[in-house]
Structure formats: C-alpha cells, structure tokens
Amino acid sequence: MRTRPLGRTGIQVGPYCLGTMMFGPAENFDRAQSVRIVHRALDAGIDFVDTADVYGPGGISEERKLDAVEELVPPAAEAGLSPAHSAMAFAVTHPEITSAIIGPRTPAQLDDLLAGAAVTLDDEVLDRIDRIVAPGTDLGPLDVAYVPPAVELPALRWRPAAERAAA
C-alpha cells in the first residue's frame, strides 16, 4: 500500500485504517476471527488501527445515513463497482483524508475491501457523487461542522488522478 502523511505529525500511514468497532460481543463475538482479521489486515499492508472505548453496543455510534447511501448505489453500479469499492475509492481520493477507516466484521469483508484498493474514480463519477451529497454537508447531528479548505476550494477537492488509488 502507498503511504500518506498523517496530518503534520511526520508519521506516514497507509490510506486504509482498520476500524475495530465491529470487534467484541456486540458485533463479532468470535475473538479468533477478530484476530484473523487483524493479522490479514497487517499482512495486506494496513499499518493504522482505529480503536476507542466509546464505541456503542450494536454499532449505535456509527449509524448509517441510508437515504444518501441509496442514492449513491446507482453511480457505483454504472461505474461497474460495488458500493463498498466506490465508497473507499471516493474517500481516499480526497486530500483531506489521510486514511479511510474500514471496519470489517468478517475476514471475507476485509478481503472484499482490500480487493478494491486499486479502484480509481474519474472526475465525472466524483462530480456526480458531489451532486448527491454536496461537499461539507452534515448528514447527522453528530457530524463535525468544520469546513476544510478542500471543500471550499474545488481545485483542492481531489487528489491528482495518479494518487487516487490506495494501492
């Protein structure tokens, strides 16, 4: 995997971050399977892991915005991509995002996410996604209201095409 600077820390990390919210009794009670996911992620080059002691039971802390998701399925399908591959490619395209957090519950989900690491979205698909959910839009009351320069200045919105894929 390619690496990117983590803000101004001087640390380099990969464009995928393993989220661990799905581990534990609320989501994935199989401890051995969680360990396999971590090892598989490390073997694939993921070197950044997200953990927190505030993740709620049943994934309540990351409730999904289903209306927007339903609108994003057609552009992904027209580009020949699964929604997951489209979402990950979209996330790692933005220069304000160092690493996109992936939170697989099973090894198969991790393998599927890793299979999309080379996906690159073209400007037409990115523009279409921006029309569905405008840059800087808060889809929930807990979303942060900070508007980064890449949202205000369209020229900064995407990484150069050669730097968009995670792998």
mmCIF file of C-alpha atoms in Angstrom:
data_model
loop_
_atom_site.group_PDB
_atom_site.id
_atom_site.type_symbol
_atom_site.label_atom_id
_atom_site.label_comp_id
_atom_site.label_asym_id
_atom_site.label_seq_id
_atom_site.Cartn_x
_atom_site.Cartn_y
_atom_site.Cartn_z
ATOM 1 C CA MET A 1 0.000 0.000 0.000
ATOM 2 C CA ARG A 2 1.048 3.561 -0.616
ATOM 3 C CA THR A 3 1.587 5.794 2.398
ATOM 4 C CA ARG A 4 0.486 9.337 3.178
ATOM 5 C CA PRO A 5 1.438 11.854 5.856
ATOM 6 C CA LEU A 6 -0.800 11.760 8.933
ATOM 7 C CA GLY A 7 -1.526 15.473 9.155
ATOM 8 C CA ARG A 8 1.608 17.320 10.217
ATOM 9 C CA THR A 9 2.852 14.609 12.583
ATOM 10 C CA GLY A 10 5.643 13.381 10.329
ATOM 11 C CA ILE A 11 4.163 9.867 10.542
ATOM 12 C CA GLN A 12 3.400 8.003 7.316
ATOM 13 C CA VAL A 13 0.363 5.685 7.258
ATOM 14 C CA GLY A 14 -1.498 3.736 4.600
ATOM 15 C CA PRO A 15 -4.724 5.019 3.022
ATOM 16 C CA TYR A 16 -6.777 2.314 4.790
ATOM 17 C CA CYS A 17 -7.212 2.270 8.560
ATOM 18 C CA LEU A 18 -8.598 -0.863 10.260
ATOM 19 C CA GLY A 19 -11.585 0.136 12.388
ATOM 20 C CA THR A 20 -12.213 -2.176 15.327
ATOM 21 C CA MET A 21 -15.727 -1.078 16.282
ATOM 22 C CA MET A 22 -17.104 -4.336 14.876
ATOM 23 C CA PHE A 23 -14.949 -6.453 17.207
ATOM 24 C CA GLY A 24 -16.302 -7.665 20.537
ATOM 25 C CA PRO A 25 -19.516 -9.082 21.948
ATOM 26 C CA ALA A 26 -21.884 -6.538 20.383
ATOM 27 C CA GLU A 27 -20.935 -7.291 16.768
ATOM 28 C CA ASN A 28 -18.408 -10.114 16.351
ATOM 29 C CA PHE A 29 -18.171 -12.358 19.383
ATOM 30 C CA ASP A 30 -15.690 -14.683 17.677
ATOM 31 C CA ARG A 31 -12.391 -13.490 19.170
ATOM 32 C CA ALA A 32 -10.323 -15.806 16.953
ATOM 33 C CA GLN A 33 -11.996 -14.367 13.857
ATOM 34 C CA SER A 34 -11.195 -10.815 15.008
ATOM 35 C CA VAL A 35 -7.555 -11.849 15.476
ATOM 36 C CA ARG A 36 -7.535 -13.338 11.942
ATOM 37 C CA ILE A 37 -8.893 -10.032 10.581
ATOM 38 C CA VAL A 38 -6.125 -8.049 12.309
ATOM 39 C CA HIS A 39 -3.422 -10.396 11.009
ATOM 40 C CA ARG A 40 -4.866 -10.370 7.486
ATOM 41 C CA ALA A 41 -5.000 -6.552 7.538
ATOM 42 C CA LEU A 42 -1.383 -6.358 8.698
ATOM 43 C CA ASP A 43 -0.333 -8.851 6.003
ATOM 44 C CA ALA A 44 -2.080 -6.664 3.411
ATOM 45 C CA GLY A 45 -0.040 -3.641 4.482
ATOM 46 C CA ILE A 46 -2.543 -1.875 6.726
ATOM 47 C CA ASP A 47 -0.483 -0.157 9.405
ATOM 48 C CA PHE A 48 -3.079 2.077 11.060
ATOM 49 C CA VAL A 49 -5.684 0.777 13.532
ATOM 50 C CA ASP A 50 -8.617 2.757 14.972
ATOM 51 C CA THR A 51 -9.756 1.789 18.461
ATOM 52 C CA ALA A 52 -11.888 3.596 21.047
ATOM 53 C CA ASP A 53 -13.517 2.830 24.353
ATOM 54 C CA VAL A 54 -16.643 4.769 23.372
ATOM 55 C CA TYR A 55 -17.961 2.595 20.555
ATOM 56 C CA GLY A 56 -21.548 1.812 21.476
ATOM 57 C CA PRO A 57 -23.175 -1.620 21.543
ATOM 58 C CA GLY A 58 -24.608 -2.812 18.265
ATOM 59 C CA GLY A 59 -22.750 -0.152 16.252
ATOM 60 C CA ILE A 60 -25.026 2.630 17.513
ATOM 61 C CA SER A 61 -22.138 5.111 17.456
ATOM 62 C CA GLU A 62 -21.867 4.911 13.646
ATOM 63 C CA GLU A 63 -25.481 4.785 12.484
ATOM 64 C CA ARG A 64 -25.645 4.960 8.707
ATOM 65 C CA LYS A 65 -27.377 7.673 6.597
ATOM 66 C CA LEU A 66 -29.454 5.282 4.463
ATOM 67 C CA ASP A 67 -31.155 7.830 2.172
ATOM 68 C CA ALA A 68 -27.815 9.095 0.887
ATOM 69 C CA VAL A 69 -26.457 5.556 0.598
ATOM 70 C CA GLU A 70 -29.403 4.515 -1.592
ATOM 71 C CA GLU A 71 -28.725 7.434 -3.944
ATOM 72 C CA LEU A 72 -25.039 6.525 -4.189
ATOM 73 C CA VAL A 73 -25.661 2.937 -5.325
ATOM 74 C CA PRO A 74 -26.545 3.799 -8.979
ATOM 75 C CA PRO A 75 -23.343 5.780 -9.731
ATOM 76 C CA ALA A 76 -21.292 2.913 -8.293
ATOM 77 C CA ALA A 77 -23.159 0.344 -10.385
ATOM 78 C CA GLU A 78 -22.794 2.426 -13.559
ATOM 79 C CA ALA A 79 -19.030 2.594 -12.907
ATOM 80 C CA GLY A 80 -19.012 -1.214 -12.541
ATOM 81 C CA LEU A 81 -18.220 -1.056 -8.825
ATOM 82 C CA SER A 82 -19.728 -2.359 -5.629
ATOM 83 C CA PRO A 83 -20.921 0.370 -3.257
ATOM 84 C CA ALA A 84 -18.103 -0.546 -0.847
ATOM 85 C CA HIS A 85 -15.381 -0.201 -3.502
ATOM 86 C CA SER A 86 -16.898 3.068 -4.713
ATOM 87 C CA ALA A 87 -17.074 4.467 -1.163
ATOM 88 C CA MET A 88 -13.483 3.546 -0.350
ATOM 89 C CA ALA A 89 -12.183 4.954 -3.649
ATOM 90 C CA PHE A 90 -14.150 8.151 -3.015
ATOM 91 C CA ALA A 91 -12.755 8.525 0.492
ATOM 92 C CA VAL A 92 -9.096 8.010 -0.423
ATOM 93 C CA THR A 93 -9.413 10.423 -3.357
ATOM 94 C CA HIS A 94 -9.819 13.407 -1.050
ATOM 95 C CA PRO A 95 -6.600 15.104 0.065
ATOM 96 C CA GLU A 96 -8.132 15.993 3.452
ATOM 97 C CA ILE A 97 -8.496 12.271 4.264
ATOM 98 C CA THR A 98 -5.305 10.518 5.286
ATOM 99 C CA SER A 99 -6.806 7.054 5.825
ATOM 100 C CA ALA A 100 -10.288 5.670 5.237
ATOM 101 C CA ILE A 101 -11.397 3.523 8.162
ATOM 102 C CA ILE A 102 -12.526 0.059 7.182
ATOM 103 C CA GLY A 103 -14.443 -1.905 9.804
ATOM 104 C CA PRO A 104 -14.879 -5.459 8.591
ATOM 105 C CA ARG A 105 -16.835 -7.874 10.762
ATOM 106 C CA THR A 106 -15.550 -10.948 8.925
ATOM 107 C CA PRO A 107 -12.369 -11.930 7.062
ATOM 108 C CA ALA A 108 -14.428 -12.107 3.840
ATOM 109 C CA GLN A 109 -15.492 -8.480 4.268
ATOM 110 C CA LEU A 110 -11.855 -7.468 4.772
ATOM 111 C CA ASP A 111 -10.798 -9.372 1.646
ATOM 112 C CA ASP A 112 -13.548 -7.638 -0.362
ATOM 113 C CA LEU A 113 -12.464 -4.191 0.835
ATOM 114 C CA LEU A 114 -8.817 -4.940 0.072
ATOM 115 C CA ALA A 115 -9.773 -6.136 -3.425
ATOM 116 C CA GLY A 116 -10.953 -2.585 -4.206
ATOM 117 C CA ALA A 117 -7.701 -0.876 -3.186
ATOM 118 C CA ALA A 118 -6.670 -0.223 -6.806
ATOM 119 C CA VAL A 119 -10.010 1.399 -7.773
ATOM 120 C CA THR A 120 -9.767 4.966 -9.073
ATOM 121 C CA LEU A 121 -12.840 7.121 -9.706
ATOM 122 C CA ASP A 122 -12.791 9.525 -12.635
ATOM 123 C CA ASP A 123 -13.834 13.180 -12.365
ATOM 124 C CA GLU A 124 -17.306 12.505 -13.841
ATOM 125 C CA VAL A 125 -18.178 9.983 -11.120
ATOM 126 C CA LEU A 126 -16.716 12.251 -8.422
ATOM 127 C CA ASP A 127 -18.813 15.189 -9.680
ATOM 128 C CA ARG A 128 -21.938 13.004 -9.655
ATOM 129 C CA ILE A 129 -21.292 11.936 -6.070
ATOM 130 C CA ASP A 130 -20.770 15.578 -5.059
ATOM 131 C CA ARG A 131 -24.172 16.425 -6.571
ATOM 132 C CA ILE A 132 -25.831 13.726 -4.434
ATOM 133 C CA VAL A 133 -24.127 14.763 -1.197
ATOM 134 C CA ALA A 134 -22.599 18.215 -1.531
ATOM 135 C CA PRO A 135 -19.105 18.604 -0.055
ATOM 136 C CA GLY A 136 -19.270 19.748 3.559
ATOM 137 C CA THR A 137 -22.843 18.505 4.080
ATOM 138 C CA ASP A 138 -23.644 17.241 7.570
ATOM 139 C CA LEU A 139 -25.858 14.168 7.327
ATOM 140 C CA GLY A 140 -26.323 13.798 11.060
ATOM 141 C CA PRO A 141 -26.304 15.871 14.223
ATOM 142 C CA LEU A 142 -23.016 14.369 15.419
ATOM 143 C CA ASP A 143 -21.097 15.171 12.226
ATOM 144 C CA VAL A 144 -18.374 17.753 12.630
ATOM 145 C CA ALA A 145 -19.200 21.167 11.178
ATOM 146 C CA TYR A 146 -15.597 22.136 10.294
ATOM 147 C CA VAL A 147 -15.309 23.049 6.626
ATOM 148 C CA PRO A 148 -11.811 22.215 5.345
ATOM 149 C CA PRO A 149 -10.232 24.244 2.523
ATOM 150 C CA ALA A 150 -10.735 21.323 0.113
ATOM 151 C CA VAL A 151 -14.496 21.737 0.492
ATOM 152 C CA GLU A 152 -14.461 25.488 -0.050
ATOM 153 C CA LEU A 153 -11.991 25.417 -2.959
ATOM 154 C CA PRO A 154 -12.969 22.891 -5.663
ATOM 155 C CA ALA A 155 -9.416 22.831 -7.062
ATOM 156 C CA LEU A 156 -8.290 21.213 -3.802
ATOM 157 C CA ARG A 157 -11.164 18.721 -3.603
ATOM 158 C CA TRP A 158 -9.488 15.632 -5.117
ATOM 159 C CA ARG A 159 -6.028 14.149 -5.208
ATOM 160 C CA PRO A 160 -4.337 14.093 -8.635
ATOM 161 C CA ALA A 161 -5.565 11.079 -10.661
ATOM 162 C CA ALA A 162 -2.233 9.254 -10.272
ATOM 163 C CA GLU A 163 -2.533 9.407 -6.454
ATOM 164 C CA ARG A 164 -6.191 8.360 -6.057
ATOM 165 C CA ALA A 165 -5.929 4.573 -5.678
ATOM 166 C CA ALA A 166 -4.972 3.102 -2.312
ATOM 167 C CA ALA A 167 -2.615 0.538 -3.819
#
